Every structure is written in structure tokens, then in C-alpha cells.
Coordinates of C-alpha atoms in Angstrom, one line a residue:
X87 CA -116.8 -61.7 166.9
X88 CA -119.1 -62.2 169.8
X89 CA -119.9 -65.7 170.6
X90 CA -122.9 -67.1 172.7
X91 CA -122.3 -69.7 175.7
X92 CA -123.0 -72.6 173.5
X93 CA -120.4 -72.7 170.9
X94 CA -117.7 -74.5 171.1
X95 CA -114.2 -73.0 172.6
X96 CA -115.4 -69.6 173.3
X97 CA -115.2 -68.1 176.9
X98 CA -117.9 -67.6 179.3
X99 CA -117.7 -64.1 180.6
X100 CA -117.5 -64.1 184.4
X101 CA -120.6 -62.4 185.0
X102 CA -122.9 -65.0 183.3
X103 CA -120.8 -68.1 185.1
X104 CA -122.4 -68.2 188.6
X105 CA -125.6 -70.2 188.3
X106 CA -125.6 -70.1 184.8
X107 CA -127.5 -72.9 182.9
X108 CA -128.1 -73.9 179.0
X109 CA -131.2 -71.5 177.7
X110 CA -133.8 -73.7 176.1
X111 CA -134.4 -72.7 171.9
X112 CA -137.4 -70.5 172.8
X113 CA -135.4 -68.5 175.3
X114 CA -132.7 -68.2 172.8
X115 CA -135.1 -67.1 170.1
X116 CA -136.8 -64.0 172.8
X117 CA -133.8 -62.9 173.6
X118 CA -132.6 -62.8 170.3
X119 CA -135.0 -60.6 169.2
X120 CA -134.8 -58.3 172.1
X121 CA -131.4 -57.9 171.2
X122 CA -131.9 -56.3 167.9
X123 CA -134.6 -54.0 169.2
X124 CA -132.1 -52.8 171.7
X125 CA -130.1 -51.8 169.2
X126 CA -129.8 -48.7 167.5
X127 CA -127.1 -48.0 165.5
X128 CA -127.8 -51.3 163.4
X129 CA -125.7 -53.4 165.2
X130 CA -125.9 -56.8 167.1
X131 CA -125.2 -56.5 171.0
X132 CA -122.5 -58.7 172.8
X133 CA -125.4 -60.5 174.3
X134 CA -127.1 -61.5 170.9
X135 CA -126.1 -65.0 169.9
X136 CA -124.0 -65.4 166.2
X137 CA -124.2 -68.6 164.3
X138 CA -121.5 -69.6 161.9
X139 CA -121.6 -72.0 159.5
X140 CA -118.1 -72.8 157.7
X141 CA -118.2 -74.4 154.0
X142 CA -115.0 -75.7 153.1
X143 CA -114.8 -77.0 149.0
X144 CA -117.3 -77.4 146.4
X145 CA -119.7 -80.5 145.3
X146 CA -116.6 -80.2 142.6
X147 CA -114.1 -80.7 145.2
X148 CA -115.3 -84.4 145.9
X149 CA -115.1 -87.7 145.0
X150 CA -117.8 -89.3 144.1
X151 CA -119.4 -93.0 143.3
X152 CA -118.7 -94.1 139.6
X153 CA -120.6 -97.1 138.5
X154 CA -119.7 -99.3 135.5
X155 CA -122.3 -101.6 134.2
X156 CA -120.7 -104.5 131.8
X157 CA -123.5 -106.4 129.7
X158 CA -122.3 -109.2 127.6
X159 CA -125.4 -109.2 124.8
X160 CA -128.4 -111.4 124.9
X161 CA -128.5 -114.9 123.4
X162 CA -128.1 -115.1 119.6
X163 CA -129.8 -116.8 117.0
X164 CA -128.1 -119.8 115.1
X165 CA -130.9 -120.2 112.7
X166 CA -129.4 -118.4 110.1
X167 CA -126.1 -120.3 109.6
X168 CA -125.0 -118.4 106.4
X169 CA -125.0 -115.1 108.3
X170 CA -121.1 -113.5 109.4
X171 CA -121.3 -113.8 113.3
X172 CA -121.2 -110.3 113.2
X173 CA -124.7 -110.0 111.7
X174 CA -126.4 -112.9 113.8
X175 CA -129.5 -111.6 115.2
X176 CA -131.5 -112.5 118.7
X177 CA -132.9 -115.8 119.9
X178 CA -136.3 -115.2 121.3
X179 CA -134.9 -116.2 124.6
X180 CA -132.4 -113.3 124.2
X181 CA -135.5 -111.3 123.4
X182 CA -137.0 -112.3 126.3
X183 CA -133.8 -112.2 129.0
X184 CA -133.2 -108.6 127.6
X185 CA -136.4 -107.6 129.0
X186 CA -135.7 -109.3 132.4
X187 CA -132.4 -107.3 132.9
X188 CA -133.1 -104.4 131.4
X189 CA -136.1 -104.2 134.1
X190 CA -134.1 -105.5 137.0
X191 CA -131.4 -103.1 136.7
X192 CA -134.1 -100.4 137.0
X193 CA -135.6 -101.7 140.0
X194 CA -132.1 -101.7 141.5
X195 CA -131.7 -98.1 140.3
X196 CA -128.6 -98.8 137.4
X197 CA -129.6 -96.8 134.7
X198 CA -126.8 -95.5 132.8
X199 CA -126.6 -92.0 131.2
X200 CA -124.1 -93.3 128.8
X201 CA -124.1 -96.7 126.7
X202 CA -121.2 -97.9 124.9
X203 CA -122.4 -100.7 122.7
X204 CA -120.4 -103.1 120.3
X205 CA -122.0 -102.3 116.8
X206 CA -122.9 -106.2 116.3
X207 CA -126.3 -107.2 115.7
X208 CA -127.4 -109.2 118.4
X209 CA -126.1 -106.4 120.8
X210 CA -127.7 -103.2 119.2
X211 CA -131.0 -105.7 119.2
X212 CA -130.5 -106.7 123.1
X213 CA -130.1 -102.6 123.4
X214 CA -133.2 -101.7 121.8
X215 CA -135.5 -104.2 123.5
X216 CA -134.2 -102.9 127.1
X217 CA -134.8 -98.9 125.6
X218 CA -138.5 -100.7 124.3
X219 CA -138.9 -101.5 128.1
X220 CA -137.5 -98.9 130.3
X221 CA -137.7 -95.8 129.5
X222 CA -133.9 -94.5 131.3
X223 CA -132.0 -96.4 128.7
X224 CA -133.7 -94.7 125.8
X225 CA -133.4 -91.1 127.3
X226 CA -129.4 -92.2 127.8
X227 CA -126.4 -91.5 125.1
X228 CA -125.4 -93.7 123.0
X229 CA -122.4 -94.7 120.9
X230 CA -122.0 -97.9 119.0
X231 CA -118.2 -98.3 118.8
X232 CA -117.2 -101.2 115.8
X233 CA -113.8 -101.7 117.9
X234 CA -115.8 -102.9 120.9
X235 CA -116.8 -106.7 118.6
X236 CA -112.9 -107.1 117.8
X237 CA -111.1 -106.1 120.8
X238 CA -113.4 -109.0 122.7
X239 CA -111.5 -112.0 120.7
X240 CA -108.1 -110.3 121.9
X241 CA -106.4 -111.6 125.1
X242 CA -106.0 -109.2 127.9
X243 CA -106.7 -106.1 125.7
X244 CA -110.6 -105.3 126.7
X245 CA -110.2 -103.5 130.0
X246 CA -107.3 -100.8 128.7
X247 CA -109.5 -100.7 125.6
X248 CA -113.0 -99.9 127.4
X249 CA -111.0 -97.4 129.5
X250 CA -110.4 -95.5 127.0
X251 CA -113.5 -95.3 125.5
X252 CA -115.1 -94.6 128.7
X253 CA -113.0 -91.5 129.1
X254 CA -112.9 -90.2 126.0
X255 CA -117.1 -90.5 125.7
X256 CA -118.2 -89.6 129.3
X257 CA -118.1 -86.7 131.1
X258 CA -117.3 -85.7 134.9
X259 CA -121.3 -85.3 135.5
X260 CA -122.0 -88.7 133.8
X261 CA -122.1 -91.0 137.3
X262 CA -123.2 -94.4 135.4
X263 CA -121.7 -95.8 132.2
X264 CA -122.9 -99.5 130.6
X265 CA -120.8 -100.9 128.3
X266 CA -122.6 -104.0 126.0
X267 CA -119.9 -106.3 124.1
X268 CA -118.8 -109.7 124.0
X269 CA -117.1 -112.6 125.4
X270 CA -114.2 -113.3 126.0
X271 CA -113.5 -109.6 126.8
X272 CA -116.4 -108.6 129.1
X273 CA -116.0 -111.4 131.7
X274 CA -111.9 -110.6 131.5
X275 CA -112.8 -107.1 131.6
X276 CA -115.2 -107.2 134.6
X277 CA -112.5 -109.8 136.1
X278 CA -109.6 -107.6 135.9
X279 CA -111.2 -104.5 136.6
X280 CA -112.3 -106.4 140.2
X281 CA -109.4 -109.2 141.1
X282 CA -111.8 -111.5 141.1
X283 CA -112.6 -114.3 138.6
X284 CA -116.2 -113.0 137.2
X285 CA -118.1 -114.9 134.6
X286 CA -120.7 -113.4 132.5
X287 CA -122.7 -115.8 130.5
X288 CA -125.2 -114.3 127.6
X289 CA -127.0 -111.1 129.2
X290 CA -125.8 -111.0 132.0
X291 CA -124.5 -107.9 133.7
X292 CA -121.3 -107.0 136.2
X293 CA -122.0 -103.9 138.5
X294 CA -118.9 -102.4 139.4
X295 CA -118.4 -99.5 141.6
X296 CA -115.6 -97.2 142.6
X297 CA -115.2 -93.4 143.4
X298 CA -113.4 -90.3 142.0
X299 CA -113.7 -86.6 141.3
X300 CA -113.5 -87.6 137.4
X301 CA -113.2 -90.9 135.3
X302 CA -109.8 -90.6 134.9
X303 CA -109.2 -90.4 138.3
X304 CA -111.6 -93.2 139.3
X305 CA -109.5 -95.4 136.8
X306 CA -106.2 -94.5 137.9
X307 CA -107.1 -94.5 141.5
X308 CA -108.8 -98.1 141.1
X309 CA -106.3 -99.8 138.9
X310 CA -107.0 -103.4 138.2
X311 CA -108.1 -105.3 140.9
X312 CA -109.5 -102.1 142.8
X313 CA -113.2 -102.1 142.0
X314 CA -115.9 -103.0 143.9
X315 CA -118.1 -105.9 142.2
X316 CA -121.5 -104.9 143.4
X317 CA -123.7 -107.7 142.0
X318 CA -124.1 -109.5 138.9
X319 CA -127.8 -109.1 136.9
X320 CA -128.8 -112.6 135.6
X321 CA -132.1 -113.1 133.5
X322 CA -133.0 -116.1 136.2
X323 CA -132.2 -113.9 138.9
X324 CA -134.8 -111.5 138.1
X325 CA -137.6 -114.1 138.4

């Protein structure tokens, strides 16, 4: 195929070398179009200039960012001391810290399109004031998962654990996942998942990042220790 004397690699034929300079874009485009009026038979002349572009893979082809929000829940209530722990409901300073978060992770543009959520009170409460407040966590999916308030009191089981929720729930389109629970778990989670000793005290919230084609992928390429922390989301650091 003809090439023009701009692209790259192709040969200058000898009778355009003497003298010969680069045309500017409006010479290109006149002769262009003289070219194809020259032209009878339908097709291009030698002189006419022939852009290629080369696409090589899909947008399915890449890896891309996966981000993992872990939020432990909002502040409980003690007020009620003859409720199971499992049924304790929301301090109105966890009321008012899930708003904070819930606002500041949308300024910072971590809105997930999953939710993973412990099935506790206090954490389906901190979960429905931040869907009260912004409107991305209400349009998300949502599962409340009863293993999520258990697996938190076990040592060193919570990271395998929300792995396999993650990939069992989410989907190779889903780019952001938030997963609500509990200490001890989150902060050993978010710790292990990073390498890096990560505390999370009531609502607040680890960002971690990492890259891969699926979440599979992203998990086994990451390991533990192989996520980036991008931040932690505190209630006083959204004031």
C-alpha cells in the first residue's frame, strides 16, 4: 500500500527527494482532494496520502483499576443494654459521622456499585443514612450477608472470607465494591490486604486500589500485602 512522505519507515521515492520539504495540513488536504478527482476508475493515486490507524485488543483485553472500600459501621448505641450486640442500634453521633462519610466519599468520587454489608443493626442503619444522603449508594446493589458479623470476631479469617464474597457477588463491569462490617476483621482485613498496619476506628473507611481484567484476577495478582491504600475516610477528616 502507498504511503505518503510522512509516515514512519516508508521510502521517499527519488523523484520527490531533491528539495523536498514537509507539506503543511492545508496542502495535504488540496492535494488530497485533487487526488481523488484525478481518479477515474475509483481508485486512490500513488500520490494520495493513506492513513492507518492499528487497534490492537479490546477495552476487554485490559486491566483495569479495582477499588475496595472497607467501612467499619458508625458508632453504636449502649443505651439499650438488654439488647444482643447484634441488634444494637446507632448513637446519634454515628448518625451524624455516617453522613460525614458517606458525603466525603462522594466528593472524592468512591461510590460503589456494589455494597456488601454485615446484616447487624448498627451497620444496615449507618447504610441507610449514607443512601438518605447521597444518592450513588442508593442506586448501588446491595447484599446484607449474616456471615460478614461472625467472621469479624475470628482471627485472620476476614480477608479470605470478603474475597470470596466479593467474587462471587460482583461482576467484571462492577469497578468499585464497599464492604461495611466490623472490628476486629475490617482493620485486619484492610491491613493484610495492604502490608500495612491500618486501623479503622467506628466509620471510618480504607480505600484500596489495585488493577486487573476481573476480580479474580485483581485478588490473585494483589495477594496480601499488594494493594494500594489510597486514603482512609474519617468523620473529623471531612470537616
Amino acid at each position: 500500500m502507498g504511503m505518503g512522505p510522512t509516515a514512519m519507515g516508508s521510502k521517499i521515492p527519488n523523484v520527490l527527494m531533491h528539495n523536498w520539504t514537509p507539506p503543511c495540513p492545508s496542502i495535504i488536504k488540496k492535494n488530497y482532494y485533487s487526488s481523488v478527482k484525478r481518479e477515474h476508475s475509483g481508485r486512490l493515486s500513488s500520490q494520495s496520502l493513506v492513513i492507518e490507524t492499528n487497534v490492537t485488543g479490546t477495552a476487554e483485553d485490559q486491566s483495569v483499576a479495582r477499588r475496595l472500600i472497607l467501612l467499619r459501621h458508625a458508632k453504636s448505641s449502649w443505651e439499650f443494654p438488654s439488647l444482643r450486640d447484634h441488634d444494637r442500634p446507632l448513637s446519634k453521633a454515628g448518625q451524624d459521622d455516617a453522613i460525614k462519610v458517606s458525603q466525603r466519599l462522594q466528593q472524592l468520587g468512591w461510590i460503589p456499585q456494589l455494597i456488601l454489608s454485615s446484616d447487624a443493626v448498627r451497620t444496615r442503619q449507618t447504610l441507610e443514612i449514607m443512601q438518605q444522603h447521597v444518592q450513588g449508594f442508593l442506586e448501588a446493589e446491595v447484599h446484607f450477608i449474616s456471615s460478614f458479623y461472625s467472621v469479624a470476631a475470628m482471627d485472620g479469617q476476614t480477608a479470605e472470607h470478603l474475597q470470596k464474597a466479593i467474587c462471587k457477588y460482583s461482576r467484571d463491569e462492577i469497578l468499585t465494591v464497599m464492604c461495611m462490617g466490623h472490628n476486629r476483621g475490617w482493620e485486619e482485613a484492610a491491613s493484610m490486604f495492604t502490608g500495612a498496619f491500618i486501623e479503622l476506628k467506628t466509620c471510618n473507611a480504607a480505600l484500596l486500589e489495585t488493577t486487573g481484567k476481573s476480580w479474580e484476577e485483581a485478588f490473585t495478582a494483589a495477594g496480601l500485602g499488594g494493594w494500594k491504600l489510597q486514603g482512609i475516610v474519617t468523620p473529623t477528616s471531612c470537616t
